[in-house]
Tab-separated table of C-alpha atoms in Angstrom:
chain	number	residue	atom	x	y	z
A	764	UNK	CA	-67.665	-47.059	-28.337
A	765	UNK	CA	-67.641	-43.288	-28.302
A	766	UNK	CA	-68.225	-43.372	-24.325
A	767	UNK	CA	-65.031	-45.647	-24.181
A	768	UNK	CA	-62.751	-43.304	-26.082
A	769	UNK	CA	-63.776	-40.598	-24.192
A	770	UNK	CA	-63.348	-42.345	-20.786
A	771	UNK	CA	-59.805	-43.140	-21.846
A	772	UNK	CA	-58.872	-39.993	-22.928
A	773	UNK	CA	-59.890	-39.032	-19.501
A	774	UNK	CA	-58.717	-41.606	-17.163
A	775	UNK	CA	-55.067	-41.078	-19.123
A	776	UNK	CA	-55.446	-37.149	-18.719
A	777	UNK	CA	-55.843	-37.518	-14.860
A	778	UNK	CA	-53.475	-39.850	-14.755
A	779	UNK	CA	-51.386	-37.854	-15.767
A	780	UNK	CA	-52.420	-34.878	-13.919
A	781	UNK	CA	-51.825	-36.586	-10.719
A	782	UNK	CA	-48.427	-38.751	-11.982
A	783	UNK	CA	-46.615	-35.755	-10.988
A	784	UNK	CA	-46.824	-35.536	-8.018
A	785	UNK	CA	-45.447	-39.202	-6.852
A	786	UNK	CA	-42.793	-39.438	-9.711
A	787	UNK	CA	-39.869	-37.448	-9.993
A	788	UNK	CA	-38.940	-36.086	-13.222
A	789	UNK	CA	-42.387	-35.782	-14.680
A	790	UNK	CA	-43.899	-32.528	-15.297
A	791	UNK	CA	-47.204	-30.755	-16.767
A	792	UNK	CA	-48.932	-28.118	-17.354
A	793	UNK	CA	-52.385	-28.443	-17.165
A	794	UNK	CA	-55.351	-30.475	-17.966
A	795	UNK	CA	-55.315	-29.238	-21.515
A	796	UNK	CA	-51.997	-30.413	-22.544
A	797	UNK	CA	-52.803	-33.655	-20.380
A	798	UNK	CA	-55.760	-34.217	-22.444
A	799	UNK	CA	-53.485	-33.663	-25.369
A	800	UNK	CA	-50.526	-36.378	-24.236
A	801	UNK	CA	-53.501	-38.943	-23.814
A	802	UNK	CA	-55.399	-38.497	-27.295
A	803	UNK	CA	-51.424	-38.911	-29.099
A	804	UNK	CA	-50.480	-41.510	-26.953
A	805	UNK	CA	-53.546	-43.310	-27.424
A	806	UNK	CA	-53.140	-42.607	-31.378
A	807	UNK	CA	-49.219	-44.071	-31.201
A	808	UNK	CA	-50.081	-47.275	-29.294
A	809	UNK	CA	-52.958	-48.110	-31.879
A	810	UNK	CA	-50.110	-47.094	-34.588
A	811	UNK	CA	-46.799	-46.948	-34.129
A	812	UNK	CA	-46.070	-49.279	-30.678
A	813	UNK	CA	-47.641	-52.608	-32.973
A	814	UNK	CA	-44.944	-52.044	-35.595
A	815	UNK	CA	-42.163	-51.735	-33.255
A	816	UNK	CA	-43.139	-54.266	-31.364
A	817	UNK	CA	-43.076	-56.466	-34.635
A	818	UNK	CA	-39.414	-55.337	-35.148
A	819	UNK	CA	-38.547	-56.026	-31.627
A	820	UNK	CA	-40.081	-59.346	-31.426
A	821	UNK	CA	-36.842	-61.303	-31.035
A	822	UNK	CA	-35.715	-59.099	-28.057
A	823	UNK	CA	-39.264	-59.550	-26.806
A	824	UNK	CA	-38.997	-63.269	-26.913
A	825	UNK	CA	-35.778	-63.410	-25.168
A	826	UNK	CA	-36.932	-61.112	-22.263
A	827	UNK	CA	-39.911	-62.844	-22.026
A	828	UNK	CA	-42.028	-59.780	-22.947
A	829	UNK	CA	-40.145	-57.657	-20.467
A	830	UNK	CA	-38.906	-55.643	-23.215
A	831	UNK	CA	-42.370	-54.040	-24.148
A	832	UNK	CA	-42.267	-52.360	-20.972
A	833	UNK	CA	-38.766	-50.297	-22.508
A	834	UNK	CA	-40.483	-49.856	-25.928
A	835	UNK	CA	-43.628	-48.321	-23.685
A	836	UNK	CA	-41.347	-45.662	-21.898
A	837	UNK	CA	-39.490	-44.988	-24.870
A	838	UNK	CA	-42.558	-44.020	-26.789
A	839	UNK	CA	-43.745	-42.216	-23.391
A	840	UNK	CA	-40.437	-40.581	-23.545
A	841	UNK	CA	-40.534	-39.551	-27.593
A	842	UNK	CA	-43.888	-37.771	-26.390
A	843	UNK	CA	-42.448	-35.054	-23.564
A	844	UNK	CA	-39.941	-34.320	-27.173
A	845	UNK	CA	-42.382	-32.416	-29.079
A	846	UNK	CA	-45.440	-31.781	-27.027
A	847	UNK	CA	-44.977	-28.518	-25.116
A	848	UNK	CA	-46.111	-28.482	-21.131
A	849	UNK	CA	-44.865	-32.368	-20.601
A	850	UNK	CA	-41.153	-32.988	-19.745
A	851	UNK	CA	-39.632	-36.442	-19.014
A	852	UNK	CA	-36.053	-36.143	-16.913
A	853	UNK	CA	-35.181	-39.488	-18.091
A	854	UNK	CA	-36.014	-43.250	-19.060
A	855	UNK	CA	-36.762	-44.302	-15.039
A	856	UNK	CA	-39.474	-41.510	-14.986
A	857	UNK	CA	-40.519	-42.711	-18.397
A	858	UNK	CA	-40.969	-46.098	-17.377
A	859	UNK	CA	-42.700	-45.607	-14.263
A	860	UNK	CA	-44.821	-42.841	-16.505
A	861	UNK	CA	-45.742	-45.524	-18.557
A	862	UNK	CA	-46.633	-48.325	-15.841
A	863	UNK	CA	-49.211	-46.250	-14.972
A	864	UNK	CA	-50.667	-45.536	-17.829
A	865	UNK	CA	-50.614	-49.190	-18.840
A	866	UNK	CA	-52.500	-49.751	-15.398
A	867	UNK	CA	-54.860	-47.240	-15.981
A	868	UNK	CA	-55.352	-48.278	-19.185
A	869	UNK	CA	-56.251	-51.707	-18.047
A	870	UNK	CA	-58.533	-50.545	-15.512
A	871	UNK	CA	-60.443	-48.781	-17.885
A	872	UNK	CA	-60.733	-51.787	-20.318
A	873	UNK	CA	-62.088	-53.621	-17.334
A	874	UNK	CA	-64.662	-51.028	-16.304
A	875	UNK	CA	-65.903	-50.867	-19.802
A	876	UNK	CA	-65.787	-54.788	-21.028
């Protein structure tokens, strides 16, 4: 259990350590504040994304589930607001921020199930 945590707080860190470098309008500082982004973004999609996505279930259910993928790079977005060393330009960099990190996120699940 412990190894899992730890390998996603990882995997998300370099994620998003490399992220930079392909999308525009992303920027951090180091690995520190990368390692920083992943353990509160980790903490607000165990917390805050399931009650959001309650209230947005209507929306969700007309898009087809499309509209988890906005809720995603908003959160993403909310993050680069108050953590200093990670700046999002805008909601395209957010959602292609996010992508990833959903991907990545996946890819970990599967290495670890």
């Amino acid at each position: 259990m412990v190894m899992k945590i730890l390998a996603h707080i990882l995997g998300t860190a370099l994620a998003l350590l490399v992220m930079p470098h392909f999308i525009q309008g992303l920027t951090i500082d180091s690995f520190y504040t990368a390692a920083i982004v992943a353990v509160i973004w980790g903490l607000l999609s165990v917390t805050i994304r399931p009650i959001l996505g309650l209230f947005t279930l209507p929306i969700n259910l007309i898009t087809f589930g499309l509209f988890s993928f906005v809720l995603n790079a908003l959160i993403f977005w909310f993050l680069a607001s108050f953590i200093q060393g990670f700046a999002v330009a805008g909601f395209i960099p957010a959602l292609l921020g996010s992508a990833v990190l959903a991907v990545v996120s996946w890819a970990i699940n599967a290495a670890f199930h």
